[in-house]
mmCIF file of C-alpha atoms and ligand atoms in Angstrom:
data_model
loop_
_atom_site.group_PDB
_atom_site.id
_atom_site.type_symbol
_atom_site.label_atom_id
_atom_site.label_comp_id
_atom_site.label_asym_id
_atom_site.label_seq_id
_atom_site.Cartn_x
_atom_site.Cartn_y
_atom_site.Cartn_z
ATOM 1 C CA MET A 2 0.000 0.000 0.000
ATOM 2 C CA PRO A 3 1.373 3.467 -0.910
ATOM 3 C CA GLU A 4 2.775 5.888 1.657
ATOM 4 C CA VAL A 5 0.962 8.752 -0.020
ATOM 5 C CA VAL A 6 -2.419 8.761 -1.752
ATOM 6 C CA THR A 7 -3.858 11.514 -3.933
ATOM 7 C CA LEU A 8 -7.157 12.023 -5.709
ATOM 8 C CA GLY A 9 -7.880 14.001 -8.865
ATOM 9 C CA GLU A 10 -8.166 14.446 -12.604
ATOM 10 C CA THR A 11 -5.347 13.998 -15.079
ATOM 11 C CA MET A 12 -5.730 15.268 -18.619
ATOM 12 C CA VAL A 13 -3.935 15.226 -21.888
ATOM 13 C CA CYS A 14 -2.303 18.616 -22.379
ATOM 14 C CA LEU A 15 -1.812 19.987 -25.901
ATOM 15 C CA ASN A 16 1.217 22.253 -25.897
ATOM 16 C CA PRO A 17 1.596 24.765 -28.746
ATOM 17 C CA LEU A 18 4.902 24.501 -30.543
ATOM 18 C CA ARG A 19 5.077 28.283 -30.841
ATOM 19 C CA PRO A 20 3.773 31.282 -28.914
ATOM 20 C CA GLY A 21 0.779 33.365 -29.874
ATOM 21 C CA PRO A 22 -3.007 33.033 -30.036
ATOM 22 C CA LEU A 23 -4.068 29.410 -30.484
ATOM 23 C CA ARG A 24 -5.871 30.112 -33.747
ATOM 24 C CA TYR A 25 -2.487 30.766 -35.384
ATOM 25 C CA VAL A 26 -0.703 27.762 -33.872
ATOM 26 C CA PRO A 27 -0.298 24.981 -36.456
ATOM 27 C CA LEU A 28 1.209 22.251 -34.254
ATOM 28 C CA PHE A 29 0.846 20.923 -30.733
ATOM 29 C CA ALA A 30 2.781 18.369 -28.703
ATOM 30 C CA LYS A 31 0.848 16.217 -26.277
ATOM 31 C CA SER A 32 1.802 15.548 -22.686
ATOM 32 C CA VAL A 33 0.140 14.327 -19.501
ATOM 33 C CA ALA A 34 -0.815 16.810 -16.804
ATOM 34 C CA GLY A 35 -2.842 16.894 -13.633
ATOM 35 C CA ALA A 36 -1.940 18.548 -10.361
ATOM 36 C CA GLU A 37 -2.479 15.400 -8.293
ATOM 37 C CA SER A 38 -0.662 12.967 -10.588
ATOM 38 C CA ASN A 39 2.143 15.556 -10.910
ATOM 39 C CA PHE A 40 2.417 15.413 -7.140
ATOM 40 C CA ALA A 41 2.327 11.604 -7.065
ATOM 41 C CA ILE A 42 5.037 11.390 -9.744
ATOM 42 C CA GLY A 43 7.145 13.878 -7.775
ATOM 43 C CA VAL A 44 6.840 11.764 -4.624
ATOM 44 C CA ALA A 45 7.704 8.587 -6.570
ATOM 45 C CA ARG A 46 10.795 10.217 -8.145
ATOM 46 C CA LEU A 47 11.971 11.091 -4.657
ATOM 47 C CA GLY A 48 11.871 7.438 -3.674
ATOM 48 C CA HIS A 49 8.480 7.028 -1.983
ATOM 49 C CA SER A 50 5.416 5.065 -2.947
ATOM 50 C CA ALA A 51 2.402 7.011 -4.185
ATOM 51 C CA GLY A 52 -1.083 6.003 -5.272
ATOM 52 C CA TRP A 53 -3.397 8.045 -7.492
ATOM 53 C CA ILE A 54 -7.204 7.659 -7.370
ATOM 54 C CA SER A 55 -9.063 8.837 -10.461
ATOM 55 C CA ARG A 56 -11.172 7.988 -13.490
ATOM 56 C CA VAL A 57 -10.168 8.107 -17.130
ATOM 57 C CA GLY A 58 -12.297 7.553 -20.215
ATOM 58 C CA ASP A 59 -12.249 4.266 -22.093
ATOM 59 C CA ASP A 60 -10.460 6.051 -24.935
ATOM 60 C CA GLU A 61 -7.006 6.519 -26.416
ATOM 61 C CA PHE A 62 -6.214 9.511 -24.206
ATOM 62 C CA GLY A 63 -7.289 7.557 -21.111
ATOM 63 C CA ARG A 64 -4.956 4.710 -22.063
ATOM 64 C CA TYR A 65 -2.144 7.208 -22.658
ATOM 65 C CA VAL A 66 -2.665 8.911 -19.266
ATOM 66 C CA LEU A 67 -2.861 5.620 -17.426
ATOM 67 C CA SER A 68 0.247 4.100 -18.966
ATOM 68 C CA PHE A 69 2.213 7.330 -18.487
ATOM 69 C CA VAL A 70 1.381 7.700 -14.790
ATOM 70 C CA ARG A 71 1.928 3.971 -14.205
ATOM 71 C CA GLY A 72 5.233 4.190 -16.066
ATOM 72 C CA GLU A 73 6.374 6.894 -13.659
ATOM 73 C CA GLY A 74 6.058 4.413 -10.810
ATOM 74 C CA VAL A 75 2.717 5.537 -9.359
ATOM 75 C CA ASP A 76 0.161 2.946 -8.237
ATOM 76 C CA VAL A 77 -2.882 3.283 -10.533
ATOM 77 C CA SER A 78 -4.747 0.257 -9.205
ATOM 78 C CA ARG A 79 -7.531 2.532 -7.884
ATOM 79 C CA VAL A 80 -8.118 4.340 -11.208
ATOM 80 C CA LYS A 81 -11.426 3.432 -12.877
ATOM 81 C CA VAL A 82 -11.892 3.280 -16.614
ATOM 82 C CA ASP A 83 -15.269 4.900 -17.309
ATOM 83 C CA GLY A 84 -16.896 3.875 -20.573
ATOM 84 C CA ALA A 85 -19.539 6.599 -20.373
ATOM 85 C CA ALA A 86 -17.407 9.775 -20.386
ATOM 86 C CA PRO A 87 -14.190 10.975 -22.036
ATOM 87 C CA THR A 88 -10.757 11.758 -20.656
ATOM 88 C CA GLY A 89 -10.408 15.520 -20.204
ATOM 89 C CA ILE A 90 -8.021 17.581 -22.310
ATOM 90 C CA TYR A 91 -6.654 21.095 -22.158
ATOM 91 C CA PHE A 92 -4.621 23.430 -24.320
ATOM 92 C CA LYS A 93 -1.862 25.757 -23.206
ATOM 93 C CA GLU A 94 -1.369 29.109 -24.939
ATOM 94 C CA LEU A 95 2.002 30.820 -24.707
ATOM 95 C CA PRO A 96 1.709 34.608 -24.549
ATOM 96 C CA GLY A 97 5.397 35.087 -25.430
ATOM 97 C CA GLN A 98 6.096 36.446 -21.961
ATOM 98 C CA GLY A 99 4.802 35.466 -18.534
ATOM 99 C CA ASP A 100 2.696 32.483 -17.464
ATOM 100 C CA PRO A 101 0.882 30.355 -20.057
ATOM 101 C CA ARG A 102 -2.917 30.579 -20.364
ATOM 102 C CA VAL A 103 -4.970 27.383 -20.255
ATOM 103 C CA TYR A 104 -8.189 26.348 -22.003
ATOM 104 C CA TYR A 105 -9.998 23.361 -20.519
ATOM 105 C CA TYR A 106 -12.166 20.822 -22.338
ATOM 106 C CA ARG A 107 -13.043 18.760 -19.290
ATOM 107 C CA ALA A 108 -16.679 19.476 -18.364
ATOM 108 C CA GLY A 109 -18.440 16.113 -17.937
ATOM 109 C CA SER A 110 -15.139 14.221 -18.142
ATOM 110 C CA ALA A 111 -14.693 10.751 -16.669
ATOM 111 C CA ALA A 112 -12.795 12.156 -13.671
ATOM 112 C CA SER A 113 -15.536 14.667 -12.930
ATOM 113 C CA ARG A 114 -17.800 11.650 -12.238
ATOM 114 C CA MET A 115 -15.780 10.340 -9.268
ATOM 115 C CA SER A 116 -17.953 9.644 -6.256
ATOM 116 C CA PRO A 117 -17.409 8.789 -2.576
ATOM 117 C CA GLY A 118 -18.542 5.174 -3.091
ATOM 118 C CA GLU A 119 -15.374 4.375 -5.006
ATOM 119 C CA LEU A 120 -13.007 5.246 -2.158
ATOM 120 C CA ASP A 121 -11.235 2.199 -0.721
ATOM 121 C CA GLU A 122 -10.998 2.941 2.998
ATOM 122 C CA GLU A 123 -8.324 0.330 3.643
ATOM 123 C CA TYR A 124 -6.149 1.808 0.891
ATOM 124 C CA LEU A 125 -6.480 5.325 2.320
ATOM 125 C CA ALA A 126 -6.074 4.222 5.916
ATOM 126 C CA SER A 127 -2.695 2.643 5.287
ATOM 127 C CA ALA A 128 -1.152 5.831 3.850
ATOM 128 C CA ARG A 129 0.906 8.348 5.851
ATOM 129 C CA PHE A 130 -0.507 11.298 3.876
ATOM 130 C CA LEU A 131 -3.577 12.051 1.782
ATOM 131 C CA HIS A 132 -3.032 14.857 -0.744
ATOM 132 C CA LEU A 133 -6.071 16.839 -1.921
ATOM 133 C CA THR A 134 -6.456 19.909 -4.087
ATOM 134 C CA GLY A 135 -9.071 22.550 -4.729
ATOM 135 C CA ILE A 136 -9.133 21.427 -8.372
ATOM 136 C CA THR A 137 -10.808 18.121 -7.507
ATOM 137 C CA ALA A 138 -13.242 19.937 -5.215
ATOM 138 C CA ALA A 139 -14.143 22.256 -8.111
ATOM 139 C CA LEU A 140 -14.826 19.580 -10.733
ATOM 140 C CA SER A 141 -18.366 18.583 -9.707
ATOM 141 C CA GLU A 142 -20.575 18.093 -6.671
ATOM 142 C CA SER A 143 -19.739 14.357 -6.629
ATOM 143 C CA CYS A 144 -16.010 15.149 -6.742
ATOM 144 C CA LEU A 145 -16.414 17.587 -3.860
ATOM 145 C CA ALA A 146 -18.278 14.925 -1.905
ATOM 146 C CA THR A 147 -15.420 12.511 -2.671
ATOM 147 C CA VAL A 148 -12.836 14.987 -1.406
ATOM 148 C CA ARG A 149 -14.802 15.515 1.793
ATOM 149 C CA ALA A 150 -15.311 11.780 2.332
ATOM 150 C CA ALA A 151 -11.611 11.078 1.756
ATOM 151 C CA GLN A 152 -10.710 13.782 4.251
ATOM 152 C CA VAL A 153 -13.025 12.296 6.898
ATOM 153 C CA MET A 154 -11.604 8.791 6.288
ATOM 154 C CA ALA A 155 -8.032 10.048 6.512
ATOM 155 C CA ARG A 156 -8.730 11.859 9.749
ATOM 156 C CA ALA A 157 -10.410 8.804 11.253
ATOM 157 C CA HIS A 158 -7.278 6.734 10.573
ATOM 158 C CA GLY A 159 -4.639 9.280 11.584
ATOM 159 C CA VAL A 160 -3.535 9.903 7.982
ATOM 160 C CA GLY A 161 -2.141 13.433 7.548
ATOM 161 C CA VAL A 162 -4.254 15.577 5.207
ATOM 162 C CA VAL A 163 -2.303 17.845 2.845
ATOM 163 C CA LEU A 164 -4.412 20.437 1.019
ATOM 164 C CA ASP A 165 -3.183 22.527 -1.901
ATOM 165 C CA PRO A 166 -5.873 25.049 -2.885
ATOM 166 C CA ASN A 167 -4.685 25.079 -6.526
ATOM 167 C CA LEU A 168 -7.170 27.850 -7.190
ATOM 168 C CA ARG A 169 -8.517 27.581 -10.755
ATOM 169 C CA LEU A 170 -11.012 30.362 -11.341
ATOM 170 C CA LYS A 171 -11.847 28.880 -14.738
ATOM 171 C CA LEU A 172 -13.449 26.013 -12.802
ATOM 172 C CA TRP A 173 -15.423 27.855 -10.142
ATOM 173 C CA PRO A 174 -16.204 31.388 -8.953
ATOM 174 C CA LEU A 175 -14.002 32.819 -6.226
ATOM 175 C CA ALA A 176 -16.886 33.080 -3.731
ATOM 176 C CA ARG A 177 -17.567 29.326 -4.001
ATOM 177 C CA ALA A 178 -13.868 28.447 -3.884
ATOM 178 C CA ARG A 179 -13.492 30.515 -0.725
ATOM 179 C CA GLU A 180 -16.436 28.860 0.968
ATOM 180 C CA VAL A 181 -15.352 25.306 0.112
ATOM 181 C CA ILE A 182 -11.615 25.633 0.744
ATOM 182 C CA ARG A 183 -12.114 27.471 4.010
ATOM 183 C CA GLY A 184 -14.433 24.635 5.088
ATOM 184 C CA LEU A 185 -11.869 21.972 4.130
ATOM 185 C CA LEU A 186 -9.283 23.638 6.398
ATOM 186 C CA GLN A 187 -11.058 22.330 9.480
ATOM 187 C CA MET A 188 -9.646 18.884 8.744
ATOM 188 C CA THR A 189 -6.334 19.818 7.133
ATOM 189 C CA ASP A 190 -2.938 19.097 8.668
ATOM 190 C CA VAL A 191 -0.783 20.825 6.061
ATOM 191 C CA PHE A 192 -2.077 23.682 3.897
ATOM 192 C CA LEU A 193 0.045 24.747 0.922
ATOM 193 C CA PRO A 194 -1.279 27.935 -0.704
ATOM 194 C CA GLY A 195 0.642 30.223 -3.036
ATOM 195 C CA LEU A 196 0.733 33.820 -1.771
ATOM 196 C CA GLU A 197 -1.671 35.062 -4.437
ATOM 197 C CA GLU A 198 -4.071 32.196 -3.746
ATOM 198 C CA GLY A 199 -3.978 32.993 -0.028
ATOM 199 C CA GLN A 200 -4.645 36.666 -0.750
ATOM 200 C CA GLN A 201 -7.684 35.755 -2.828
ATOM 201 C CA LEU A 202 -9.018 33.159 -0.393
ATOM 202 C CA PHE A 203 -8.707 35.250 2.754
ATOM 203 C CA GLY A 204 -8.694 38.875 1.532
ATOM 204 C CA VAL A 205 -5.357 39.638 3.249
ATOM 205 C CA GLU A 206 -1.952 40.781 1.969
ATOM 206 C CA THR A 207 1.092 39.201 3.574
ATOM 207 C CA ALA A 208 2.211 35.588 3.920
ATOM 208 C CA ALA A 209 1.943 35.927 7.714
ATOM 209 C CA GLU A 210 -1.673 37.066 7.390
ATOM 210 C CA VAL A 211 -2.480 34.188 5.016
ATOM 211 C CA ALA A 212 -0.991 31.771 7.539
ATOM 212 C CA ASP A 213 -2.914 33.376 10.441
ATOM 213 C CA ALA A 214 -6.192 33.077 8.547
ATOM 214 C CA ALA A 215 -5.631 29.415 7.634
ATOM 215 C CA LEU A 216 -4.475 28.455 11.144
ATOM 216 C CA ALA A 217 -7.536 30.178 12.619
ATOM 217 C CA LEU A 218 -9.774 28.078 10.350
ATOM 218 C CA GLY A 219 -8.203 24.840 11.600
ATOM 219 C CA ALA A 220 -5.100 24.073 9.499
ATOM 220 C CA GLY A 221 -2.384 22.422 11.581
ATOM 221 C CA GLN A 222 0.499 23.884 9.627
ATOM 222 C CA VAL A 223 0.716 26.315 6.699
ATOM 223 C CA VAL A 224 3.421 26.803 4.090
ATOM 224 C CA VAL A 225 2.835 29.849 1.892
ATOM 225 C CA LYS A 226 4.701 29.424 -1.396
ATOM 226 C CA LEU A 227 6.441 32.587 -2.546
ATOM 227 C CA GLY A 228 7.845 31.405 -5.883
ATOM 228 C CA ALA A 229 11.446 32.549 -6.320
ATOM 229 C CA GLY A 230 11.119 34.176 -2.891
ATOM 230 C CA GLY A 231 11.003 30.779 -1.164
ATOM 231 C CA ALA A 232 8.279 29.934 1.322
ATOM 232 C CA TYR A 233 6.863 31.012 4.670
ATOM 233 C CA LEU A 234 6.309 28.217 7.178
ATOM 234 C CA ALA A 235 3.874 28.679 10.044
ATOM 235 C CA THR A 236 2.670 26.390 12.798
ATOM 236 C CA ALA A 237 0.787 27.354 15.940
ATOM 237 C CA GLY A 238 4.142 27.880 17.712
ATOM 238 C CA ALA A 239 6.690 28.909 15.071
ATOM 239 C CA ARG A 240 7.170 31.090 11.996
ATOM 240 C CA VAL A 241 10.074 31.026 9.582
ATOM 241 C CA HIS A 242 10.846 32.319 6.104
ATOM 242 C CA VAL A 243 12.877 29.830 4.035
ATOM 243 C CA GLU A 244 14.888 31.299 1.145
ATOM 244 C CA GLY A 245 14.090 30.161 -2.386
ATOM 245 C CA CYS A 246 16.448 28.731 -4.994
ATOM 246 C CA ALA A 247 17.678 31.041 -7.760
ATOM 247 C CA VAL A 248 16.349 30.034 -11.190
ATOM 248 C CA ARG A 249 17.919 31.723 -14.213
ATOM 249 C CA ASN A 250 16.106 29.821 -16.908
ATOM 250 C CA ALA A 251 12.435 29.385 -15.977
ATOM 251 C CA VAL A 252 10.560 28.326 -19.120
ATOM 252 C CA ASP A 253 7.278 26.854 -17.789
ATOM 253 C CA THR A 254 5.960 27.678 -14.322
ATOM 254 C CA ILE A 255 2.985 25.294 -14.466
ATOM 255 C CA GLY A 256 3.537 22.390 -12.086
ATOM 256 C CA ALA A 257 5.897 24.246 -9.726
ATOM 257 C CA GLY A 258 3.394 24.148 -6.862
ATOM 258 C CA ASP A 259 2.825 20.408 -7.274
ATOM 259 C CA ALA A 260 6.595 19.866 -7.283
ATOM 260 C CA PHE A 261 6.840 21.914 -4.082
ATOM 261 C CA ALA A 262 4.188 19.734 -2.435
ATOM 262 C CA ALA A 263 6.017 16.564 -3.512
ATOM 263 C CA GLY A 264 9.359 17.797 -2.150
ATOM 264 C CA PHE A 265 7.818 18.960 1.115
ATOM 265 C CA VAL A 266 5.876 15.745 1.720
ATOM 266 C CA ALA A 267 8.915 13.621 0.792
ATOM 267 C CA GLY A 268 10.855 15.553 3.427
ATOM 268 C CA LEU A 269 8.172 14.812 6.040
ATOM 269 C CA LEU A 270 8.166 11.118 5.025
ATOM 270 C CA ARG A 271 11.916 11.021 5.628
ATOM 271 C CA GLY A 272 11.373 12.499 9.089
ATOM 272 C CA LEU A 273 13.256 15.723 8.291
ATOM 273 C CA PRO A 274 12.556 18.906 10.265
ATOM 274 C CA GLU A 275 9.862 21.007 8.580
ATOM 275 C CA VAL A 276 12.333 23.703 7.517
ATOM 276 C CA GLU A 277 14.375 21.061 5.661
ATOM 277 C CA ALA A 278 11.204 19.730 4.067
ATOM 278 C CA VAL A 279 10.419 23.267 2.847
ATOM 279 C CA ARG A 280 13.922 23.443 1.302
ATOM 280 C CA LEU A 281 13.199 20.242 -0.608
ATOM 281 C CA GLY A 282 9.904 21.739 -1.763
ATOM 282 C CA ASN A 283 11.627 24.927 -2.952
ATOM 283 C CA ALA A 284 14.282 22.907 -4.785
ATOM 284 C CA ALA A 285 11.767 20.615 -6.511
ATOM 285 C CA GLY A 286 9.754 23.670 -7.644
ATOM 286 C CA ALA A 287 12.900 25.380 -8.927
ATOM 287 C CA ARG A 288 13.898 22.300 -10.941
ATOM 288 C CA VAL A 289 10.542 21.721 -12.590
ATOM 289 C CA VAL A 290 10.222 25.217 -14.103
ATOM 290 C CA THR A 291 13.447 24.824 -16.106
ATOM 291 C CA VAL A 292 11.899 22.437 -18.643
ATOM 292 C CA PRO A 293 8.567 22.593 -20.535
ATOM 293 C CA GLY A 294 5.967 20.242 -19.038
ATOM 294 C CA ASP A 295 4.664 19.610 -15.541
ATOM 295 C CA VAL A 296 6.757 16.622 -14.478
ATOM 296 C CA GLU A 297 9.699 16.141 -16.800
ATOM 297 C CA ALA A 298 12.264 17.855 -14.576
ATOM 298 C CA LEU A 299 11.010 16.568 -11.217
ATOM 299 C CA PRO A 300 14.190 15.453 -9.434
ATOM 300 C CA THR A 301 15.146 12.062 -8.064
ATOM 301 C CA TRP A 302 16.497 12.013 -4.521
ATOM 302 C CA GLU A 303 20.089 11.909 -5.830
ATOM 303 C CA GLU A 304 19.467 14.799 -8.242
ATOM 304 C CA MET A 305 17.930 16.759 -5.390
ATOM 305 C CA GLN A 306 21.013 16.218 -3.215
ATOM 306 C CA ASP A 307 23.333 17.278 -6.065
ATOM 307 C CA TYR A 308 21.229 20.351 -6.724
ATOM 308 C CA LEU A 309 21.145 21.409 -3.062
ATOM 309 C CA ALA A 310 24.905 20.905 -2.798
ATOM 310 C CA SER A 311 25.394 22.769 -6.137
ATOM 311 C CA ARG A 312 27.147 19.728 -7.581
ATOM 312 C CA GLN A 313 27.193 19.326 -11.351
ATOM 313 C CA PRO A 314 26.378 15.824 -12.618
ATOM 314 C CA VAL A 315 29.023 14.236 -14.853
ATOM 315 C CA ALA A 316 27.773 14.921 -18.375
ATOM 316 C CA ARG A 317 30.231 12.879 -20.483
HETATM 317 O O1 KDG B 419 -0.714 22.373 -11.237
HETATM 318 C C1 KDG B 419 -0.597 22.066 -12.607
HETATM 319 C C2 KDG B 419 -1.968 21.820 -13.138
HETATM 320 O O2 KDG B 419 -2.664 23.021 -13.180
HETATM 321 C C3 KDG B 419 -1.975 21.230 -14.511
HETATM 322 O O3 KDG B 419 -1.306 20.003 -14.503
HETATM 323 C C4 KDG B 419 -3.362 21.033 -15.046
HETATM 324 O O4 KDG B 419 -4.351 19.792 -13.298
HETATM 325 C C5 KDG B 419 -4.383 20.738 -14.015
HETATM 326 C C6 KDG B 419 -5.477 21.679 -13.862
HETATM 327 O O5 KDG B 419 -6.530 21.210 -13.444
HETATM 328 O O6 KDG B 419 -5.319 22.857 -14.118
#
C-alpha cells in the first residue's frame, strides 16, 4: 500500500509549438498533466510510494494517461476506466512572456464523475498522507463529496491531510472556492497555498496574514509558497521564512506548486525537520520550471542532493 495517496483528474495537455493566439498555432505536442498525478510522480521520483485515485475515459487519451502515470512508478490500481465519459483535455497558450494561459475541455469528463462510493478505505487508511487539491473539489458536486469523504476517512485513521488550494477560477467562482476551501481547512494538517491564492481566499496581503487566517480556520500547519522568494512556514508555535532557490532559466511555471508539495511531503516522510522539508519543496519547484511540461524535470532524490549541494552531474 502506498505511503501517499492523492485524488484528482489527469488530462492530456496539448502544448503549442510556438507562442501566440491558439488560432495561429499549427502544431501541438501532447503531454500528460494533472496537479495530483504531478504530485504523485514527484513523490515517486523522490523514492516514496504514491497512489493516485481517479477515473479516465475508455479512450485513447485515457490509455495514454494511465500508462504514463503507471510508467512513472505511481500505483494506478484505484483508477477506474469509465466507458460513459471521455478523458479531459486542455490546451496551453504561450503569450510570449509570462505564465501560459490554459483552455480546458473537461466538463463532464470521466474524472468529474468520481464519487465517494469508489473510495477504498483500507487503501487510504494505510497511507501516511492524503493529498487533496481545490481542483478536484471544483470539478463537480460528486467530486467535492469525494474529497470531503476522503478527508473524513483520513482523519479517522490518523492519515495526515495535505491540502493545496490550486485555485482555478476557470473552474469555479471565487466566492464558491473561498467557501469550500475554508471549510476543508477544518480537517487539514498541512495547507500549501501560493501567496496570491492565499490573498484571494482570505482577503489579506502578507504571507503571515495568510498563515494566520488558515491556522484560525483549523489548518495544523501552513506553508505559503512565494515562488522565487522561497516559502513562509507557520505552525501554531513557530514562523520562519525559508529562502528560495535562484532560477535563471524558468521556461514553464505550471507544475511548480505540485513539485513543491512533492518535495515537502517527501521531506516529512523522511522524518526531516519542517524547515528542511520546505527546502526540498523549494528545490523541486525550482527544478521543474526549467523544462517545458509539468513533471519532466522533477528530481530524483540523488538529483535533489546534487542540486542542493550545487554539484554538477558528470555529463560525459
Ligand atoms: O498544477 C498544474 C496543473 O494546473 C496542470 O497540470 C493542469 O491539473 C491541471 C489543472 O486542473 O489545471
